[in-house]
XYZ file of C-alpha atoms in Angstrom:
620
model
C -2.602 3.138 -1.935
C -2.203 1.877 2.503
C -1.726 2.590 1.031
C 1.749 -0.395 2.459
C 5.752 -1.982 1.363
C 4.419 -0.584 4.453
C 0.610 0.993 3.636
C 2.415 3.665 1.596
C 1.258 4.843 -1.770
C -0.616 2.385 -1.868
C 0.675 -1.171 -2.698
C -1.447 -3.190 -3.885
C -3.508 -6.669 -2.657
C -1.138 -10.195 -2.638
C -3.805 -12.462 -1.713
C -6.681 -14.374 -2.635
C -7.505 -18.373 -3.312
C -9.322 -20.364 -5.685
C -12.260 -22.224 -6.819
C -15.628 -23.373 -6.438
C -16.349 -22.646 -2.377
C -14.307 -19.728 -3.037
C -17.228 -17.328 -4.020
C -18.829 -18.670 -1.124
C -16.128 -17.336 1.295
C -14.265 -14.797 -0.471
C -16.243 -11.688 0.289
C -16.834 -12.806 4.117
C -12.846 -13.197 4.147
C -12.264 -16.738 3.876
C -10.955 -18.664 0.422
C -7.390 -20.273 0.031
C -5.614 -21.345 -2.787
C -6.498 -24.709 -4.589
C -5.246 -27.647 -1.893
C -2.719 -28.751 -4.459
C -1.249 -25.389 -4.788
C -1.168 -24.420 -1.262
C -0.290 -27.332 -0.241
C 3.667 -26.576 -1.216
C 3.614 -23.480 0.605
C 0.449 -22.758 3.236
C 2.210 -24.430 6.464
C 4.319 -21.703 8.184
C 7.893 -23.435 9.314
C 8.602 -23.067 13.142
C 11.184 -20.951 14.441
C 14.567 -22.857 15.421
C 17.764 -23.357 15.457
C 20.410 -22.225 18.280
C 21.188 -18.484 17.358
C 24.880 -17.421 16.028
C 25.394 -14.116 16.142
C 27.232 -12.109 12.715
C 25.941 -12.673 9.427
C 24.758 -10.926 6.222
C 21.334 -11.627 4.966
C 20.555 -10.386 1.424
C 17.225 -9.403 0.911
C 15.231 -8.811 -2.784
C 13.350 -5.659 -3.322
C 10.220 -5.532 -5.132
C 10.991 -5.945 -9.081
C 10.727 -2.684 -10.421
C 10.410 -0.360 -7.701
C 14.003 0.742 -6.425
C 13.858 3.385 -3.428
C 15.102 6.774 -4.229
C 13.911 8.896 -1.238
C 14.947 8.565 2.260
C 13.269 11.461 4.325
C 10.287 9.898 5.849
C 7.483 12.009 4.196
C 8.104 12.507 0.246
C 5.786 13.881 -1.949
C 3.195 11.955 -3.171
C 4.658 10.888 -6.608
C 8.018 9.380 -4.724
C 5.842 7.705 -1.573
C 6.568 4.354 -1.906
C 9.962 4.203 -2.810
C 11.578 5.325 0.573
C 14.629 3.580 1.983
C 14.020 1.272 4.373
C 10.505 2.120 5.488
C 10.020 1.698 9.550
C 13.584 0.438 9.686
C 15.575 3.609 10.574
C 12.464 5.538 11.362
C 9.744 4.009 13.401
C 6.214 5.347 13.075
C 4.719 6.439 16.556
C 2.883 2.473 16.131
C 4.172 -0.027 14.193
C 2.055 -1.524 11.642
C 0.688 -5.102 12.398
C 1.136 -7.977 9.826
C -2.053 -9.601 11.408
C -5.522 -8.845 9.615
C -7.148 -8.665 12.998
C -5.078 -5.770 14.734
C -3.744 -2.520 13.387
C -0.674 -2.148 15.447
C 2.067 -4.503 16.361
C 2.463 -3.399 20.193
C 5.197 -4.369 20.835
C 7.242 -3.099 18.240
C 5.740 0.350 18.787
C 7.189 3.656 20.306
C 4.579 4.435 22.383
C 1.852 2.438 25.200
C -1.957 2.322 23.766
C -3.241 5.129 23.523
C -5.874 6.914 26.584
C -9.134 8.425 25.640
C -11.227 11.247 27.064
C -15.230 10.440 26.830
C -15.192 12.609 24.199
C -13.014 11.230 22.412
C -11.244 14.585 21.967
C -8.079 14.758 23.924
C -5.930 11.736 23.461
C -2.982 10.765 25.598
C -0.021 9.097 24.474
C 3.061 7.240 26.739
C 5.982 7.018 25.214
C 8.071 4.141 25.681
C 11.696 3.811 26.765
C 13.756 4.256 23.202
C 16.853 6.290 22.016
C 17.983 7.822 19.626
C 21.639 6.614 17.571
C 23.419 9.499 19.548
C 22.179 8.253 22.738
C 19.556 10.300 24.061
C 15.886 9.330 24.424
C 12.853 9.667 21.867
C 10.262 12.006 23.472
C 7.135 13.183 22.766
C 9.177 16.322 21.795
C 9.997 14.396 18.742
C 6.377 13.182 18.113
C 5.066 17.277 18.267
C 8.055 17.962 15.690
C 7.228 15.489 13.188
C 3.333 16.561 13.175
C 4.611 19.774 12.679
C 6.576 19.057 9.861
C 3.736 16.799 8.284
C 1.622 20.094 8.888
C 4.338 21.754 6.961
C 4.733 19.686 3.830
C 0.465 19.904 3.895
C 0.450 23.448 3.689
C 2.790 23.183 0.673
C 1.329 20.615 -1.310
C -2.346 18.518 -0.220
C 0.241 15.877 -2.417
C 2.676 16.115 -0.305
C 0.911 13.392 1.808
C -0.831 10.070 0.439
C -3.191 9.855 3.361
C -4.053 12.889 3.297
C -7.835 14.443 3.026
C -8.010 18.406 3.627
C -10.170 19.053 6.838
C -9.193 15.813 8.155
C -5.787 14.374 10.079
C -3.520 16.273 10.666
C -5.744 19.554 10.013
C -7.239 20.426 13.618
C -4.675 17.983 15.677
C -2.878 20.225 18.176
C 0.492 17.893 19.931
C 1.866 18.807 22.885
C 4.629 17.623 25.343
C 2.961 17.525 28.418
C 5.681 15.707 30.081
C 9.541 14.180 27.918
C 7.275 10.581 27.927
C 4.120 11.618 27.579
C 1.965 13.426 24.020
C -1.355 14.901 24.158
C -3.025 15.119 21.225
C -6.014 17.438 21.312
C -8.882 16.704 18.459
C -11.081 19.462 16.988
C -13.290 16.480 15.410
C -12.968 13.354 17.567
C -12.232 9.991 15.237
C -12.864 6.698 15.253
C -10.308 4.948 17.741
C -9.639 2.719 15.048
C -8.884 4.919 12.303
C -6.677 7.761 14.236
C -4.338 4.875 15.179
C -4.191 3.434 12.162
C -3.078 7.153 10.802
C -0.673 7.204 13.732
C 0.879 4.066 12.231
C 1.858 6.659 9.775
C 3.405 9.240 11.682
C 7.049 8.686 11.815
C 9.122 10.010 14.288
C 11.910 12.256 13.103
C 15.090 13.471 16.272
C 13.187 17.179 16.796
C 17.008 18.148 18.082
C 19.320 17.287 15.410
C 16.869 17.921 12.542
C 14.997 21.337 14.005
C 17.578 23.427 11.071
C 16.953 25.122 7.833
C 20.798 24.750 6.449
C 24.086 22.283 6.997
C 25.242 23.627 10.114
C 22.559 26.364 10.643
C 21.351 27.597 13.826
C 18.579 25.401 15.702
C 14.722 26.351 15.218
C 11.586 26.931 16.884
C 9.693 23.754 14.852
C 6.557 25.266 16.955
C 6.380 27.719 14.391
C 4.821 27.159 10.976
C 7.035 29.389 9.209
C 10.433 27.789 10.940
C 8.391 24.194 10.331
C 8.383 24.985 6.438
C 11.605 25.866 6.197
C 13.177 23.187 8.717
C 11.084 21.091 5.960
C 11.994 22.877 3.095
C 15.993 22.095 3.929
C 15.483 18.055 5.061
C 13.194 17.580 1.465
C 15.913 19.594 -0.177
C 19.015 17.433 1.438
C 16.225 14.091 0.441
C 17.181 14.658 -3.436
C 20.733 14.101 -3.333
C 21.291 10.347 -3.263
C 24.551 9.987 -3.922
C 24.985 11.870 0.120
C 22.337 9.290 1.015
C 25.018 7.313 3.103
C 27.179 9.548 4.031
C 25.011 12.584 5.179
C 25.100 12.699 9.081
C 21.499 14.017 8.780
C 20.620 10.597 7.835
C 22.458 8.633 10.639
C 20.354 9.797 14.150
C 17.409 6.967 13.811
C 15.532 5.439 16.375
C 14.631 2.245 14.460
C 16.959 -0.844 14.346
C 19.162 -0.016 11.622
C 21.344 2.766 10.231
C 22.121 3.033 6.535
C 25.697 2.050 5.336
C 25.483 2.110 1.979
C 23.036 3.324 -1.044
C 23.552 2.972 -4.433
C 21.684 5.616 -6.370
C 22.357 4.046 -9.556
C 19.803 0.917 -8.873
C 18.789 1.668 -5.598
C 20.215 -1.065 -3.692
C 21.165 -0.568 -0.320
C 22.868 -1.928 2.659
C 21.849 -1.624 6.646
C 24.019 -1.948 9.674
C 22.525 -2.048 13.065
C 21.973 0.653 15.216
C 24.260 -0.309 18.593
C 21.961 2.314 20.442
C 17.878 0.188 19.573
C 16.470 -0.413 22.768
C 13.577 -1.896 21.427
C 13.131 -5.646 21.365
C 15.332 -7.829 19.338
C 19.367 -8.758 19.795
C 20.280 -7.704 16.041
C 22.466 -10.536 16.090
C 22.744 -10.128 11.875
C 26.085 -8.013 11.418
C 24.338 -6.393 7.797
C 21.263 -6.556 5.713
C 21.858 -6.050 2.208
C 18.288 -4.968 -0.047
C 19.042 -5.158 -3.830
C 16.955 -3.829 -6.023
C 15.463 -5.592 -9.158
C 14.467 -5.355 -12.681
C 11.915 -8.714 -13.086
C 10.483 -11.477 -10.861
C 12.565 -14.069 -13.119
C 15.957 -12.142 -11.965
C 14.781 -12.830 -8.639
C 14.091 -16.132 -9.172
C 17.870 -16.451 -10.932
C 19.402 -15.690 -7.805
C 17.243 -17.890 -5.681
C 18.595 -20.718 -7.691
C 22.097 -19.312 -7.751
C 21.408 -19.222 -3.622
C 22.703 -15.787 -3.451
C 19.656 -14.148 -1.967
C 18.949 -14.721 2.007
C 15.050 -13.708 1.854
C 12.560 -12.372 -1.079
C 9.001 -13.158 -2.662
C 8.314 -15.485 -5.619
C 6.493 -14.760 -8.580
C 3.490 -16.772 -8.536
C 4.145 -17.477 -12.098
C 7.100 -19.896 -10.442
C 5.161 -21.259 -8.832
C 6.523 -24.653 -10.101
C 9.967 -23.730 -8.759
C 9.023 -24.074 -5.024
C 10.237 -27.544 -5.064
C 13.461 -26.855 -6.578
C 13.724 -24.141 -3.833
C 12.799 -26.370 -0.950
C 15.410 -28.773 -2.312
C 18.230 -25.711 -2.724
C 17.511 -25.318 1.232
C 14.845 -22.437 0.983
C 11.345 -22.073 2.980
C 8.561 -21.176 1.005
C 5.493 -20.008 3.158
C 2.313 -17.652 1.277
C -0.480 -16.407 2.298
C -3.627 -13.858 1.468
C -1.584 -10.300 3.282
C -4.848 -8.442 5.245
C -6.091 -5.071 4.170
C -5.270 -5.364 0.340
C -6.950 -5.621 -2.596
C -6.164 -5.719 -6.425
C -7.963 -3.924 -9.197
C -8.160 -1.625 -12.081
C -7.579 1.411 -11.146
C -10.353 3.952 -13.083
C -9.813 7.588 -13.940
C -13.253 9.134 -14.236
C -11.315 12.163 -16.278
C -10.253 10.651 -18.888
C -11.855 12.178 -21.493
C -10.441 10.311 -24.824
C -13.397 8.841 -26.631
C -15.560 9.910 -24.270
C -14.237 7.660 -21.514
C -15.613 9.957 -18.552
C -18.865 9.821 -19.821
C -19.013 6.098 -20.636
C -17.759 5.075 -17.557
C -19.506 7.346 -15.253
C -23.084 5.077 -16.022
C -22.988 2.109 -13.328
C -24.166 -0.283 -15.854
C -20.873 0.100 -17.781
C -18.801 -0.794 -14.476
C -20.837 -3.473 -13.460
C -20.685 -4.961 -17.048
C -17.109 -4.861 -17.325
C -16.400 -6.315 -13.412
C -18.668 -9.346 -15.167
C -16.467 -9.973 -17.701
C -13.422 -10.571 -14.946
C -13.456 -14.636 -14.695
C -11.954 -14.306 -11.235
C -12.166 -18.641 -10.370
C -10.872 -18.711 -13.832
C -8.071 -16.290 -13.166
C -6.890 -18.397 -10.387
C -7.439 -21.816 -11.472
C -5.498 -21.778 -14.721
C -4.944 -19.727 -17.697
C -0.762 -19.180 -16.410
C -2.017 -15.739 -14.793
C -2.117 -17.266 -11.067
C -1.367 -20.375 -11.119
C -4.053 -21.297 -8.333
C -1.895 -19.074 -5.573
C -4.863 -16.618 -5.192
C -8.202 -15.870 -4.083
C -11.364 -13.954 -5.389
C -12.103 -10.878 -3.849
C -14.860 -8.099 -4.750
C -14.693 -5.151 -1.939
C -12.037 -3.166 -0.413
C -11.500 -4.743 3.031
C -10.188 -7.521 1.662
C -9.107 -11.367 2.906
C -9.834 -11.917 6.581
C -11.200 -8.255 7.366
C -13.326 -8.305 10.630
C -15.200 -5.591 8.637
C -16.875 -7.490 5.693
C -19.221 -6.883 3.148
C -22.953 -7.238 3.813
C -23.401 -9.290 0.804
C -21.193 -12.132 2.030
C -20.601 -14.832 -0.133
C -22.659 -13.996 -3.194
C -20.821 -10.981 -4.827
C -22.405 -8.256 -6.548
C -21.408 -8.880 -9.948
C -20.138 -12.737 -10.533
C -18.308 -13.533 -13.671
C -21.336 -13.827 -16.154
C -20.332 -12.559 -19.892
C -24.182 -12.694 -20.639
C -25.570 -10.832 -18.211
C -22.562 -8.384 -18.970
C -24.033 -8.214 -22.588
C -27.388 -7.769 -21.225
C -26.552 -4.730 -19.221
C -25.307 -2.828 -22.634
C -27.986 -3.692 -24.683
C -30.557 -3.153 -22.601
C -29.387 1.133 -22.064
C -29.244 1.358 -25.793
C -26.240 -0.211 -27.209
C -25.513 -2.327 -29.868
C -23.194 -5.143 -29.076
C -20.781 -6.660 -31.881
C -19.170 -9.252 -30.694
C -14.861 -9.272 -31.997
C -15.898 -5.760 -33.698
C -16.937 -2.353 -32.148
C -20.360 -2.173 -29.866
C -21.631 1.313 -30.447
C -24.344 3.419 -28.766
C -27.616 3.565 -31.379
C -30.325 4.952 -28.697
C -28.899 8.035 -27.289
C -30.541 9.945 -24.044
C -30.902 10.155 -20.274
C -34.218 8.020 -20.567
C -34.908 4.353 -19.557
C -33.147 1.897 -22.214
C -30.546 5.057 -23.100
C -26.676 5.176 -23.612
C -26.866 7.723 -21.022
C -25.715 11.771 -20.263
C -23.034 12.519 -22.820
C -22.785 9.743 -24.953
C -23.289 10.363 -28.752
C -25.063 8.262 -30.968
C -22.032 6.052 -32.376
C -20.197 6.456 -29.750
C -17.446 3.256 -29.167
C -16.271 2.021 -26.008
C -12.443 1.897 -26.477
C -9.958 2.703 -23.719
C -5.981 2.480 -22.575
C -4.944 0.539 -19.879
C -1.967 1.270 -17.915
C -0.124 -2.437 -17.177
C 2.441 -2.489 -14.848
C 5.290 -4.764 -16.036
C 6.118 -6.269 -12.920
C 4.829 -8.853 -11.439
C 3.669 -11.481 -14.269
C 0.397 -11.530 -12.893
C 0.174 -7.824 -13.475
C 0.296 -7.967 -17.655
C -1.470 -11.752 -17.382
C -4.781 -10.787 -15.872
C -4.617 -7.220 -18.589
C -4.509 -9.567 -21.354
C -7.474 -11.715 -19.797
C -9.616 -8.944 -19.364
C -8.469 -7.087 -22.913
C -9.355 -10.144 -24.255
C -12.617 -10.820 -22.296
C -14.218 -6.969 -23.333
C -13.031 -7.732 -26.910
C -15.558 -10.731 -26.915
C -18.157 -8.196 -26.455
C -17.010 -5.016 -28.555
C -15.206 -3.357 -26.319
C -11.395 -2.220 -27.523
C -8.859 -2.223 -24.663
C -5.568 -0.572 -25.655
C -2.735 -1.921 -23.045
C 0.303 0.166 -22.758
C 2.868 -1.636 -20.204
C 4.863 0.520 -17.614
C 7.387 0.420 -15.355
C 6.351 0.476 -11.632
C 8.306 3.591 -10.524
C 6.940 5.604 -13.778
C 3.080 4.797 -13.034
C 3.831 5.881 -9.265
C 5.156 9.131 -10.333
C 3.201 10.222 -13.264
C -0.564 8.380 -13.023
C -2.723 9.771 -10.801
C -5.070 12.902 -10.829
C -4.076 14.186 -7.650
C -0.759 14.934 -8.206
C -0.227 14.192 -11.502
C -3.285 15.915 -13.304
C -1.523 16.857 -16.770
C -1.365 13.062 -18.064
C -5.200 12.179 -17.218
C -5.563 11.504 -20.347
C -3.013 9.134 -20.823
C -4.831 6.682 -18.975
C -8.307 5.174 -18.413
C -7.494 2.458 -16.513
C -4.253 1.444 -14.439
C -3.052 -1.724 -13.063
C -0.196 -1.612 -10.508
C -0.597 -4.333 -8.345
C -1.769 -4.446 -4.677
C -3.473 -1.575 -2.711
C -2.919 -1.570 0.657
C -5.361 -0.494 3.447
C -4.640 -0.084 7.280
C -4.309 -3.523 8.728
C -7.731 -4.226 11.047
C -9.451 -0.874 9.826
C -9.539 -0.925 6.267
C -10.857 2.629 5.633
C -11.081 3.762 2.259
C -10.586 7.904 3.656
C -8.114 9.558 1.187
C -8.550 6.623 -0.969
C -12.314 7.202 -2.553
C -13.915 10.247 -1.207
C -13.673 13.461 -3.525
C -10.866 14.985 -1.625
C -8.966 12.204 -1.057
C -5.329 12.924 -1.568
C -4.872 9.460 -3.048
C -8.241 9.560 -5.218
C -5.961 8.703 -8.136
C -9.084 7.997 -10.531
C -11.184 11.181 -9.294
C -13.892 8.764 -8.222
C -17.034 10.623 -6.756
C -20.156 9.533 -5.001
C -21.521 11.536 -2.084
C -23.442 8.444 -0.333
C -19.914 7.171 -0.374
C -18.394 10.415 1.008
C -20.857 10.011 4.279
C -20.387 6.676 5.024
C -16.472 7.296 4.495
C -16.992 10.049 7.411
C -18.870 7.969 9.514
C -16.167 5.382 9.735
C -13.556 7.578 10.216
C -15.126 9.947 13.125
C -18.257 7.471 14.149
C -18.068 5.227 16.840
C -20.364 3.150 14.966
C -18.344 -0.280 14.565
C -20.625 -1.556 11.350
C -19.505 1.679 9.624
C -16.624 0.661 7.712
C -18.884 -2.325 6.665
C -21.530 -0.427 5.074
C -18.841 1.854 3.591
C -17.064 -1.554 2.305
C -20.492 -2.649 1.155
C -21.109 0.713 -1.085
C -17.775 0.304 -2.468
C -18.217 -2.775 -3.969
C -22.109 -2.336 -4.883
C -20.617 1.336 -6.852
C -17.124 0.165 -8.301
C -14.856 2.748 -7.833
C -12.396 0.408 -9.722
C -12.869 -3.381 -11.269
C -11.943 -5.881 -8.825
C -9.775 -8.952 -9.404
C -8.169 -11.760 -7.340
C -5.617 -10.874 -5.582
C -2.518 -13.854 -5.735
C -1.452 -14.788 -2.580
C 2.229 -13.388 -1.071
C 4.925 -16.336 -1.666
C 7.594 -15.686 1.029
C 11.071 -17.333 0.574
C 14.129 -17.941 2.732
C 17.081 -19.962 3.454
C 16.433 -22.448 6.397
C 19.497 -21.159 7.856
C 18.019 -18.022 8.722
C 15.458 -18.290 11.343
C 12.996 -16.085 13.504
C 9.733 -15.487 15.500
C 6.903 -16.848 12.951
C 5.105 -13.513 13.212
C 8.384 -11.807 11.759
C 8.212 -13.720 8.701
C 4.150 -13.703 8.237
C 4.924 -9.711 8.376
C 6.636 -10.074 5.187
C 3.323 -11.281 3.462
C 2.595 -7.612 3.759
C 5.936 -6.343 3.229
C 6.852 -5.762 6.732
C 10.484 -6.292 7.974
C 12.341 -6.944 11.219
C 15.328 -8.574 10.386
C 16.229 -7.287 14.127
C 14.431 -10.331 15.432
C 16.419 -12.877 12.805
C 19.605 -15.298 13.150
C 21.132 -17.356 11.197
C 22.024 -21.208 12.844
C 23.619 -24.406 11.860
């Protein structure tokens, strides 16, 4: 799930645009929304203003998914819902809100990284930072986190979304060569690309304050796996008690901008107040940013209206509000976010009715990714409201690594052809009733390995209830694969549940309560879009226990190649195989009062759910 907020469990795709020339540029990263549509909210507003310094601003959380962790590496079923993600806790690089670039550079810890010829020994500078209490962020405290990531690994493979055994961290060595200065010695050398974008995801944690095993214990050796697990062991331990959230001083040496002042573990709002010690760039001139946490998009909207809220996203299903916003003294600015992509999530062990068998043949994908009317989607039928574009691969909008296929998709909308694909491998297809296999076998015009004669195609689909869109484009579909016999059984969920409890790699015991899952965006690494721990068999975020060895080789070439078309023809495979159904992905609708201002590129960030309120002001 990138998976992003962030690229954490993740998130899923917020943009994609509409009609017409829109298959003709989707896949090669192009599309908008209708010009209608995007007219009210495609032209980003200028910084400006004269700076005042003091201020709250009040920021929305996503609808549906309060935090409830704070240590910076949770287990895979609460990744995603961490406090303040990047805010308290840089990563080594900060993740770029640009499609084009993975870091944002200057935002980062740390100088580019240096390369042997190899490509084996990596050297990093770090820049000049401090900690809360003062004292400077090393490369010390860049060997310590590894080593606790290496520790929570060695617990759990779940302990870590990004995670694929053999692969980073396994046979990364850190050491402090100098207080400013990491090497990182490879067993396998990677792709430049990818091993930053995984250093985007290594956060640095104060190796001095935190190196203990219990409240007031004696300080460790972190160098040591077995002092590692248990340093890890206590911090995880001291994670699960929200109510200390605030007040444990654990939680109060950061190195990011902000410190946390307040959490309430009841609905997982929370407050930030700077940290007087940042030396990275920005004045924090806001005195306090308050996050609250939400139940629906239309309680968001509610407090737009009531002008409560300083900065959130719109629901594209109010889409018809932006005026009303404009005229309550908001900006409204969307956009496709880079490196995302929506879809429906399959789980290849689900084995009610057969599901694993039926959906393992190709021609059973492709027909249902037919029956998805993705320019209808977007256009009309309330599930967009033309704030979207169509997308069919996994690098999606703006990627410099597209598709080979460019603007003519593998499997268009085409019902027919859909209908085609069944009855010609040996089912019989009853329209509004139940399509059934009646020629049974592995041969040419057969339902395929495992599929009885009778046999139904009937599944549950997990629907997240948050945003609209979400249920909307369910019902489409449901409705869509009922035209042609197919029975899809939609249970809705709430966002935190599905993150917790659906997904085979950490949540194996409820396969079976789900074929398919919807939970919104996936997010990839911004500028390399790798699909590693994502689709290959060990993937630690394989949630559907997709498999496809061709697709396992050209996920290892882009990740330790130096090939730069090898995340292409990986992209390309995806797509061609369908590891999951593709839809549009609705654009990112950013809102915020006029009165609160900023560099540009600190409010395009939020179109991926990035946040540096360190670089805002409020003005007359």
């Amino acid at each position: 799930m990138t998976h992003v907020p962030g690229k954490q469990r993740g998130r899923l795709s917020v943009a994609l645009a509409a009609a017409l020339a829109v298959l003709a540029t989707a896949c090669t990263g192009g599309g908008g929304a209708t010009k209608d549509v995007a007219a009210g909210y495609s032209a980003q507003p200028k910084q400006s203003g004269n700076p005042k310094d003091g201020g709250t601003a009040t920021v929305a959380l996503t609808p549906g998914l309060s935090p409830n962790y704070i240590y910076p590496y949770p287990p895979a079923s609460a990744n995603g819902t961490v406090i303040a993600r990047g805010l308290m806790w840089r990563s080594l690089y900060r993740p770029s809100g640009e499609g084009d670039q993975i870091v944002d550079a200057e935002l980062s810890l740390a100088e580019a990284p240096a390369y042997s010829p190899d490509r084996k020994t990596v050297t990093v500078k770090m820049k000049d930072y401090k900690w809360s209490n003062g004292t400077p962020v090393t490369a010390g405290d860049v060997v310590f986190s590894l080593a606790l990531l290496k520790a929570a690994l060695a617990e759990s493979p779940a302990n870590w979304s990004f995670y694929t055994p053999g692969q980073f961290p396994d046979g990364v060595t850190a050491e402090a060569t100098a207080p400013d200065t990491l090497t990182l010695g490879l067993k396998t050398a990677y792709n430049p690309s990818y091993l930053l974008s995984m250093l985007t995801l290594l956060y640095v944690m104060p190796s001095t304050e935190w190196n203990i095993a219990r409240t007031g214990g004696p300080h460790l050796d972190y160098t040591k796996p077995k002092n590692a697990t248990a340093i890890y062991k206590y911090l995880t331990k001291e994670s699960e008690s929200q109510s200390t959230f605030a007040g444990n001083p654990l939680w109060q040496v950061v190195n990011g901008p902000y410190r946390l002042k307040s959490f309430d573990p009841t609905t997982g709002s929370f407050s930030l107040a700077p940290n007087e010690s940042y030396s990275g760039p920005g004045e924090s001139r806001l005195d306090q940013i308050d996050f609250k946490a939400f139940t629906s998009a239309a309680a968001v909207l509610n407090q737009f209206k009531a002008g409560t809220l300083t900065v959130g996203t719109l629901d594209s299903s109010f889409i018809t509000q932006i005026d009303a916003l404009k005229a309550k003294g908001y900006n409204v600015y969307g956009a496709p976010a880079p490196a995302r992509f929506d879809s429906l999530t399959i789980n290849f062990k689900n084995t009610v009715d057969n599901f694993d068998k039926v959906i393992s043949q190709a021609y059973v994908r492709q027909a249902l990714q037919r029956l998805i009317d993705q320019p209808g989607y977007i256009a009309g039928r309330g599930i967009y409201n033309g704030a979207g574009s169509p997308n069919y691969s996994t690098a999606g909008d703006g990627s410099p690594y597209p598709p080979g296929f460019g603007g003519n998709p593998p499997y268009p909308h085409d019902p027919a052809a859909a209908e085609k694909l069944l009855t010609d491998n040996g089912w019989k297809v009853v329209p509004g009733g139940a399509t059934t296999c009646v020629r049974p076998g592995t041969g040419a015009g057969e339902c395929g390995a495992g599929i009885p004669q009778g046999q139904r195609i009937g599944f549950t689909l997990a629907s997240a209830n948050t945003p609209a869109y979400v249920g909307a484009r369910d019902i489409a579909f449901a409705s869509a694969a009922k035209k042609l016999g197919i029975e899809v059984r939609i249970v809705t969920k709430a966002l935190n549940y599905m993150y917790a409890n659906y997904g085979n790699t950490f949540a194996p015991a409820t396969k079976n309560e789900w074929a398919m899952q919807d939970y919104g965006p996936l997010y990839l690494a911004a500028g390399y879009p790798s699909s590693n721990t994502v689709f290959n068999a060990e993937g630690s975020f394989n949630l559907g226990s997709y498999q496809n060895a061709e697709v396992d080789k050209l996920i290892e070439a882009s990740t330790f190649g130096a090939d730069p078309k090898a995340l292409s023809a990986e992209v390309t495979r995806l797509a061609e195989d369908l590891p999951v159904l593709f839809f549009p992905t609705p654009h990112t609708l950013v809102v915020w009062k006029d009165t609160l201002s900023g560099p540009q590129s600190s409010f395009k960030a939020l179109i991926s759910f990035l946040y540096t309120p360190e670089l805002w002001y409020f003005h007359d």
